[in-house]
Amino acid sequence: MNEIELTKKLISIPSYVDKTTDESIMVRFLYDYLKENLKDTEINLQKVEGQRSNIIVSKGNPKLLVVGHIDTVQPRNGWNTDPLRPIEKDGKILGLGANDMKGSLASFITALVENGVPEDFMFLIYIDEEYDFLGMKRFVKEYKNKIKPNFVLSIDGGGPNIGYGCKGCIEITFKVLGKTGHAASPLSGINAIRISTQAVNKLEEKLNKLGSNELGKSTVNLAYLKGGLNLDEDEIGKQGNNIADIAEFVIDVRTNGNVDAKEVINMVIKSIEKQNGKVVETKIRHNLSFWKTDQKEINWLKSITKEKYSKCNFELPFGYIDTQMIWEMLNKVNCATFGAGPGGNQHASDEWISVNGLTKTKAIYKEILKRKF
Ligand SMILES: [Zn+2]
């Protein structure tokens, strides 16, 4: 199969995650495909959870590590075509995961098959990137002290631009207690909802004061808030004549590196206590740091890309990407993201990838595979 046929094939295999579907069929297909098409190469499954596995392709002592995920988001509403049935139209292939990132996988795998696997190489094909990062976490846990590549390429990106960093992602749940009182005199109590929102505002002010850097400034999003009168374990009074004495909220902080989860928790606790409330529970769901590679170190990739695309810039991806975990595990090794492009609508209906882009990207991947690291 060429990169175009393989993109279509991968789109036709569902790899989103819900109660009945996961990446298993995709893993089986790719494992067989790689076994059949790559010679003198180790191809192993790395068990992640239940039937769900990563695939690791390797040869020698890896100097170049390439990573890409095989899961997609769940199909959303609003598709004009069947998301699992690839359609080629006007120089584009439409289908779920076309842009994020089955097109890139197909381009890279085809480059690998046509070029042959280079010496000292590893390719991680992993699961659960769009959900809880289970695949990447599993890989990092096992390979932390085992490999020492000189360069890491994530093929999860929007070509022709090259990603070189991202903000970190911190998610924390807080449970806050106040004191109830008579609603006719709101200040007779300590309103847990009110002090919570004020604490979040204060946190935002503090993050603003910490300032901006190449990654922008750290931001905070109040993602969830629930509160009222604390009746018992699961019951919250909703009546207007109460002063809310319990609140629970979730914040998502995108850090440029100047704050971590512990510091965020301390700031919120201080602010709640200043308002005479009490934080009784904190739960960290994510505490992921930022990632940034010096552009000078990856200029060579820009030069290769510029031979195929007249316009190619370094850019910071919009959200958190788990290349960061590898960057951290490998002591800030040089990393970059470069994917098949142009494409659009990732995570939305009518997702697409350019046919021409697939072929150009394959050629760029081949150049990378020929390079010494
Ligand atoms: Zn992706």
mmCIF file with all atom_site columns, N, CA, C and O and ligand atoms in Angstrom, residues 69 100-101 129-130 156 347, ligand 1:
data_model
loop_
_atom_site.group_PDB
_atom_site.id
_atom_site.type_symbol
_atom_site.label_atom_id
_atom_site.label_alt_id
_atom_site.label_comp_id
_atom_site.label_asym_id
_atom_site.label_entity_id
_atom_site.label_seq_id
_atom_site.pdbx_PDB_ins_code
_atom_site.Cartn_x
_atom_site.Cartn_y
_atom_site.Cartn_z
_atom_site.occupancy
_atom_site.B_iso_or_equiv
_atom_site.pdbx_formal_charge
_atom_site.auth_seq_id
_atom_site.auth_comp_id
_atom_site.auth_asym_id
_atom_site.auth_atom_id
_atom_site.pdbx_PDB_model_num
ATOM   1  N  N  . HIS A 1 69  ? 0.547   8.424  17.854 1.00 0.00 ? 69  HIS A N  1
ATOM   2  C  CA . HIS A 1 69  ? -0.576  7.712  18.496 1.00 0.00 ? 69  HIS A CA 1
ATOM   3  C  C  . HIS A 1 69  ? -1.571  7.208  17.458 1.00 0.00 ? 69  HIS A C  1
ATOM   4  O  O  . HIS A 1 69  ? -1.702  7.797  16.374 1.00 0.00 ? 69  HIS A O  1
ATOM   5  N  N  . ASP A 1 100 ? -5.493  13.905 12.402 1.00 0.00 ? 100 ASP A N  1
ATOM   6  C  CA . ASP A 1 100 ? -4.982  13.652 13.762 1.00 0.00 ? 100 ASP A CA 1
ATOM   7  C  C  . ASP A 1 100 ? -5.196  12.194 14.110 1.00 0.00 ? 100 ASP A C  1
ATOM   8  O  O  . ASP A 1 100 ? -6.147  11.850 14.769 1.00 0.00 ? 100 ASP A O  1
ATOM   9  N  N  . MET A 1 101 ? -4.299  11.295 13.732 1.00 0.00 ? 101 MET A N  1
ATOM   10 C  CA . MET A 1 101 ? -3.129  11.519 12.940 1.00 0.00 ? 101 MET A CA 1
ATOM   11 C  C  . MET A 1 101 ? -2.839  10.326 12.027 1.00 0.00 ? 101 MET A C  1
ATOM   12 O  O  . MET A 1 101 ? -1.711  9.888  11.880 1.00 0.00 ? 101 MET A O  1
ATOM   13 N  N  . GLU A 1 129 ? -3.884  8.635  23.502 1.00 0.00 ? 129 GLU A N  1
ATOM   14 C  CA . GLU A 1 129 ? -3.392  10.015 23.583 1.00 0.00 ? 129 GLU A CA 1
ATOM   15 C  C  . GLU A 1 129 ? -4.529  10.998 23.759 1.00 0.00 ? 129 GLU A C  1
ATOM   16 O  O  . GLU A 1 129 ? -4.394  12.002 24.452 1.00 0.00 ? 129 GLU A O  1
ATOM   17 N  N  . GLU A 1 130 ? -5.662  10.725 23.126 1.00 0.00 ? 130 GLU A N  1
ATOM   18 C  CA . GLU A 1 130 ? -6.787  11.669 23.186 1.00 0.00 ? 130 GLU A CA 1
ATOM   19 C  C  . GLU A 1 130 ? -7.575  11.525 24.483 1.00 0.00 ? 130 GLU A C  1
ATOM   20 O  O  . GLU A 1 130 ? -8.537  12.251 24.703 1.00 0.00 ? 130 GLU A O  1
ATOM   21 N  N  . ASP A 1 156 ? 2.865   13.569 15.402 1.00 0.00 ? 156 ASP A N  1
ATOM   22 C  CA . ASP A 1 156 ? 1.563   14.161 15.700 1.00 0.00 ? 156 ASP A CA 1
ATOM   23 C  C  . ASP A 1 156 ? 1.710   15.676 15.614 1.00 0.00 ? 156 ASP A C  1
ATOM   24 O  O  . ASP A 1 156 ? 2.086   16.333 16.575 1.00 0.00 ? 156 ASP A O  1
ATOM   25 N  N  . HIS A 1 347 ? -10.429 16.753 15.549 1.00 0.00 ? 347 HIS A N  1
ATOM   26 C  CA . HIS A 1 347 ? -11.396 16.665 16.646 1.00 0.00 ? 347 HIS A CA 1
ATOM   27 C  C  . HIS A 1 347 ? -12.785 17.182 16.244 1.00 0.00 ? 347 HIS A C  1
ATOM   28 O  O  . HIS A 1 347 ? -13.645 17.338 17.101 1.00 0.00 ? 347 HIS A O  1
HETATM 29 ZN ZN . ZN  B 2 .   ? -2.981  13.823 17.903 1.00 0.00 ? 1   ZN  B ZN 1
#
